[in-house]
JSON list of C-alpha atoms in Angstrom, two decimals:
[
{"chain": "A", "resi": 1, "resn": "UNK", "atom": "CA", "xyz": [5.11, -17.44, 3.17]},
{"chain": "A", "resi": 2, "resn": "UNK", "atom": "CA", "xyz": [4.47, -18.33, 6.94]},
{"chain": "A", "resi": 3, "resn": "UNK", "atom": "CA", "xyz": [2.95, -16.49, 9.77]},
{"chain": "A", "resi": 4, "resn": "UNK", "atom": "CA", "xyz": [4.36, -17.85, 13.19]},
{"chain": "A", "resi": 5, "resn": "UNK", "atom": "CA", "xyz": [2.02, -19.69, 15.18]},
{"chain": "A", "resi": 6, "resn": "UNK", "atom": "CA", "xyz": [2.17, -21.16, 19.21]},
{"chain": "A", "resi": 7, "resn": "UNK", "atom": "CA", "xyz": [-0.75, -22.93, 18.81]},
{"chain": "A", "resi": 8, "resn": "UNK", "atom": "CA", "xyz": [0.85, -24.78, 15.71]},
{"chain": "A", "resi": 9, "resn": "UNK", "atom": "CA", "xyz": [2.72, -27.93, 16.14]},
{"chain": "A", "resi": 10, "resn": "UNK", "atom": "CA", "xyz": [5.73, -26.55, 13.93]},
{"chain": "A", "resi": 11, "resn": "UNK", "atom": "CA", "xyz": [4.91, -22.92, 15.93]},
{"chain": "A", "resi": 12, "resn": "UNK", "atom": "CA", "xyz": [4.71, -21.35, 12.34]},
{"chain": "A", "resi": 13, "resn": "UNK", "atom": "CA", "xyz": [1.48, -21.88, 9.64]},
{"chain": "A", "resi": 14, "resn": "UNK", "atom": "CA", "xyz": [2.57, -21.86, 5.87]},
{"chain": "A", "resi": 15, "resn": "UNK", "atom": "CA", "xyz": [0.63, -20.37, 2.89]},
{"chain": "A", "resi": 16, "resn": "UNK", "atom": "CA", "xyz": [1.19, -20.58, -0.69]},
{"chain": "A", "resi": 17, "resn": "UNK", "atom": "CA", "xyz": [1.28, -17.31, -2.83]},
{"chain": "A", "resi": 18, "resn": "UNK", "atom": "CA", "xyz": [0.74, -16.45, -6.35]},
{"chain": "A", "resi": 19, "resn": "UNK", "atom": "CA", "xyz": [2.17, -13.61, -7.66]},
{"chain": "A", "resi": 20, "resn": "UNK", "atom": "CA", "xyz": [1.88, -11.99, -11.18]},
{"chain": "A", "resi": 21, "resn": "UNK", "atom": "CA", "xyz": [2.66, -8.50, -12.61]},
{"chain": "A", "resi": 22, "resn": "UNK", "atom": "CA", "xyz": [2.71, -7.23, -15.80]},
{"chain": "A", "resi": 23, "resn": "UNK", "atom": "CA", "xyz": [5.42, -4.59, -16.62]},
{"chain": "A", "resi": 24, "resn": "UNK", "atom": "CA", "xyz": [5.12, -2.46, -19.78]},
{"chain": "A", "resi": 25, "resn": "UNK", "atom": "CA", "xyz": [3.87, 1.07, -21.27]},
{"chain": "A", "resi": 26, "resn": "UNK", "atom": "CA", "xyz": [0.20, 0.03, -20.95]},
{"chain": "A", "resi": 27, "resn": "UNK", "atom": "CA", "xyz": [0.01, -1.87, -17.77]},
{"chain": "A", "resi": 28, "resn": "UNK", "atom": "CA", "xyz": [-2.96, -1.28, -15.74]},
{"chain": "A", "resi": 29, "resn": "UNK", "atom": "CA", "xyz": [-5.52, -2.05, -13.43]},
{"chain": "A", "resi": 30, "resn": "UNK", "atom": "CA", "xyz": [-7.97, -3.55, -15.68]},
{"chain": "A", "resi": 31, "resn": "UNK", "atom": "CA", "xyz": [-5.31, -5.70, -17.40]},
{"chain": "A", "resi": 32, "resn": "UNK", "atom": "CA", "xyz": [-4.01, -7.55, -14.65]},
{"chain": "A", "resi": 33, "resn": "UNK", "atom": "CA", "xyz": [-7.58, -7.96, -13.16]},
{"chain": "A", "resi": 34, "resn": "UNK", "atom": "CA", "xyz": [-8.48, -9.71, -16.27]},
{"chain": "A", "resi": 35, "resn": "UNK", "atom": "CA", "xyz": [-6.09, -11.93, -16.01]},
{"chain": "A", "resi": 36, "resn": "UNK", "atom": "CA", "xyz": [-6.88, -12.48, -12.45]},
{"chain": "A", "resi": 37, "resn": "UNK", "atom": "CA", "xyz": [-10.51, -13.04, -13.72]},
{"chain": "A", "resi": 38, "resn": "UNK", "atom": "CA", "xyz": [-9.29, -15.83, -15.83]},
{"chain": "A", "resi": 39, "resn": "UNK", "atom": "CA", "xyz": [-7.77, -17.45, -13.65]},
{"chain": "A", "resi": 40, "resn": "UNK", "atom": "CA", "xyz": [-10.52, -17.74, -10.50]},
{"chain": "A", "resi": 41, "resn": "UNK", "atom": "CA", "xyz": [-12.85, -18.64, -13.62]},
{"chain": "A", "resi": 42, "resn": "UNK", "atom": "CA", "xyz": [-10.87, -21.16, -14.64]},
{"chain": "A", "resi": 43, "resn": "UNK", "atom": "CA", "xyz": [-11.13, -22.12, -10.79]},
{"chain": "A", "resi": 44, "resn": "UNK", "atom": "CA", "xyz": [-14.83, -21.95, -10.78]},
{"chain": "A", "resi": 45, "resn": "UNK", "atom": "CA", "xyz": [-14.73, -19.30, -8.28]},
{"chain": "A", "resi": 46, "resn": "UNK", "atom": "CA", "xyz": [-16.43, -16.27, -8.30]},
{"chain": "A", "resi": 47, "resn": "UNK", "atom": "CA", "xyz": [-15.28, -13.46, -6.38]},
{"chain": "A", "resi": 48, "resn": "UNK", "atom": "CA", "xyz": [-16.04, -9.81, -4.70]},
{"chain": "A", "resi": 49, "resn": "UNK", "atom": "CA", "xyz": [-14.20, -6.95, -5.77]},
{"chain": "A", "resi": 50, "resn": "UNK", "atom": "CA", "xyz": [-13.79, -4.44, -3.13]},
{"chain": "A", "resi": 51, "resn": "UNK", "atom": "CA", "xyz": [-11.74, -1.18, -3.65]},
{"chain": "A", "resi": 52, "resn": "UNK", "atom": "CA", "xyz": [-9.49, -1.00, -0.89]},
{"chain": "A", "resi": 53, "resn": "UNK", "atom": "CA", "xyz": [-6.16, 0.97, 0.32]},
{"chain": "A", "resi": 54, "resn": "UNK", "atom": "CA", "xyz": [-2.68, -0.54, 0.24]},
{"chain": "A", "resi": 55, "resn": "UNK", "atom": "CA", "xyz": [1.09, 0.98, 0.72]},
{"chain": "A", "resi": 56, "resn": "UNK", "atom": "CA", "xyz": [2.29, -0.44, -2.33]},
{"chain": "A", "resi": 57, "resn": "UNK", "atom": "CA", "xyz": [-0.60, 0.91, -4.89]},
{"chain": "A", "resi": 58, "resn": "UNK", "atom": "CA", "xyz": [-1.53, 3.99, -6.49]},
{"chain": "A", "resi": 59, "resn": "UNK", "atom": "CA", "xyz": [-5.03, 4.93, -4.27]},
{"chain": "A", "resi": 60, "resn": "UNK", "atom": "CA", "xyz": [-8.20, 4.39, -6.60]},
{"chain": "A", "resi": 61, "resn": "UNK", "atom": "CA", "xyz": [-6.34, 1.75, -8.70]},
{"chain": "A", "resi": 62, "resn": "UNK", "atom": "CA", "xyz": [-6.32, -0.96, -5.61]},
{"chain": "A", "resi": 63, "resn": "UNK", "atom": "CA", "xyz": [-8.66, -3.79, -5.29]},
{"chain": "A", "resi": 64, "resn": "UNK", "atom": "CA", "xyz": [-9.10, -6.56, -2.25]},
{"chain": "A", "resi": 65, "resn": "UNK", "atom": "CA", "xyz": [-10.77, -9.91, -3.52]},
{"chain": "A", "resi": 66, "resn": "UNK", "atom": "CA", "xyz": [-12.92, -11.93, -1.74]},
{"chain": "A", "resi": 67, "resn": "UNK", "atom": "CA", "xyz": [-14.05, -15.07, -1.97]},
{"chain": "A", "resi": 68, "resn": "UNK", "atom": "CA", "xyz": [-17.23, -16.27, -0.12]},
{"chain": "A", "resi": 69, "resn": "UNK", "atom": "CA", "xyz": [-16.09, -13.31, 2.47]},
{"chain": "A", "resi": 70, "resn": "UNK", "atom": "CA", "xyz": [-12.91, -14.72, 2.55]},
{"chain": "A", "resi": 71, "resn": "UNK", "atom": "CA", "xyz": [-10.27, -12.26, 1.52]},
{"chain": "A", "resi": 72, "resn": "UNK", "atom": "CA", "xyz": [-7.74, -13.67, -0.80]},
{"chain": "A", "resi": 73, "resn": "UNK", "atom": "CA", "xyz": [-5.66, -11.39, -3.28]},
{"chain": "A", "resi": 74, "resn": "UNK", "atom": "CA", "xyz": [-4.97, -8.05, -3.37]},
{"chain": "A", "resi": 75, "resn": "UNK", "atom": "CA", "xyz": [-4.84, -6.71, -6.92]},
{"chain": "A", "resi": 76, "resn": "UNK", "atom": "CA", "xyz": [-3.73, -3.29, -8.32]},
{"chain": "A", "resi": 77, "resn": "UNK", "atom": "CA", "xyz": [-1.33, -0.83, -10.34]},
{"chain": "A", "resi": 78, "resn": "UNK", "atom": "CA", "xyz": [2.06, -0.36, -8.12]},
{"chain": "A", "resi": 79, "resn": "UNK", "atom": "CA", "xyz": [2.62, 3.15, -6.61]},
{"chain": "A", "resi": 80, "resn": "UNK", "atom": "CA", "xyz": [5.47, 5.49, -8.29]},
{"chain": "A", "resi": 81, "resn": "UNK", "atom": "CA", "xyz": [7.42, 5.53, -5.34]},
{"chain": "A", "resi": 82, "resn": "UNK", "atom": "CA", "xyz": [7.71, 2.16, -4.85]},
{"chain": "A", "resi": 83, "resn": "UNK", "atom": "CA", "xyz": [8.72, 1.55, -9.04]},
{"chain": "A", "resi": 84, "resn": "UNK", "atom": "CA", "xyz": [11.16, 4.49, -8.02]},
{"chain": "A", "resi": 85, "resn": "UNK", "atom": "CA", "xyz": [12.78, 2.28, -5.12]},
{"chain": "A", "resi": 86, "resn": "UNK", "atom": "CA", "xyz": [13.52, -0.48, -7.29]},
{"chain": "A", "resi": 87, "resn": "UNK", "atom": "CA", "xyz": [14.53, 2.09, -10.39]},
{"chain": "A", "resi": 88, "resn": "UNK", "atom": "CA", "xyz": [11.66, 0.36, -12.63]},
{"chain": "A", "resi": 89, "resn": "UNK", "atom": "CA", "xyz": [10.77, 3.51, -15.53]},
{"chain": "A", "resi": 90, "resn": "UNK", "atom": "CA", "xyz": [7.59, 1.66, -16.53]},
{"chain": "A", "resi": 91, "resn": "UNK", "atom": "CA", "xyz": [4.10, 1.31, -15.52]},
{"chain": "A", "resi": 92, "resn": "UNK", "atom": "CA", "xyz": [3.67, -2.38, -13.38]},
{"chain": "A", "resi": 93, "resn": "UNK", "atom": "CA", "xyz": [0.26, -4.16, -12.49]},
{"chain": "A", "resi": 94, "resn": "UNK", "atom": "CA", "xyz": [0.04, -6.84, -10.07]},
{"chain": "A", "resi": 95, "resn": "UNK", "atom": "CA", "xyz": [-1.82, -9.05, -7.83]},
{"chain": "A", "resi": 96, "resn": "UNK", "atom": "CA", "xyz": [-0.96, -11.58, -5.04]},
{"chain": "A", "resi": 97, "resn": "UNK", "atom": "CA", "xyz": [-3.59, -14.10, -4.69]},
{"chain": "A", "resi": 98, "resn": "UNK", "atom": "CA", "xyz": [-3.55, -16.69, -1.16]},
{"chain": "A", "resi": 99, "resn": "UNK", "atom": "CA", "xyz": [-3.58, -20.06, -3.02]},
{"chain": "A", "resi": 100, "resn": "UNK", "atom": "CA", "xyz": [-3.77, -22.14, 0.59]},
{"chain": "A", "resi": 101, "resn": "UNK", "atom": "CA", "xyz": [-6.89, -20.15, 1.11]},
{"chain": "A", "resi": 102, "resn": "UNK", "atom": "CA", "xyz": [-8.07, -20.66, -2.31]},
{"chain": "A", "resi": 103, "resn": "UNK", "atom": "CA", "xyz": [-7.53, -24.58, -2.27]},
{"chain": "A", "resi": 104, "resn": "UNK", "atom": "CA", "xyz": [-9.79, -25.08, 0.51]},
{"chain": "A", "resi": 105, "resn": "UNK", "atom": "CA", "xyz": [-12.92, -23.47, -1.29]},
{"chain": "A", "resi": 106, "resn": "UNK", "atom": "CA", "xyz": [-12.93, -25.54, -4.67]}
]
């Protein structure tokens, strides 16, 4: 992903992304947040759950993580409508997590 940038030589900055989602009859919120547990512990980082809102999940089941106030992932189950738009029939769980930002705190 980039964001563009004047004050960058290139005029853009670049950030790596992690993305995982889990797509079957019992995906949830809790499932893919373990997994995104496991992997910041593997890490060694803890983290701040905050309950958030985003377009793309169902309210109440959306979470923005933080790490030493530094917002990196956004984690959640993925609205209806958007499922509809892309004719999925089952339940999906995902997060995104900002690797460049997580690189600089281990």
């Amino acid at each position: 992903m980039f964001k563009l940038d004047s004050n960058s030589k290139t005029g853009v900055n670049e950030f790596n992304r992690l993305a995982c989602v889990l797509c079957n009859k019992d995906a949830d919120y809790t499932k893919i947040k373990q997994v995104l547990d496991y992997l910041l512990r593997s890490l060694g980082l803890g983290y701040e759950v905050k309950e958030t809102k985003h377009p793309s999940f169902i309210p109440g089941r959306v979470s923005r993580i933080s790490i030493n106030g530094k917002k990196v992932a956004y984690v959640g189950e993925i609205s209806p409508s958007v499922l509809a738009n892309f004719e999925i029939e089952m339940p999906v769980s995902g997060f995104e997590l900002n690797l460049s930002a997580c690189s600089k705190l281990i």
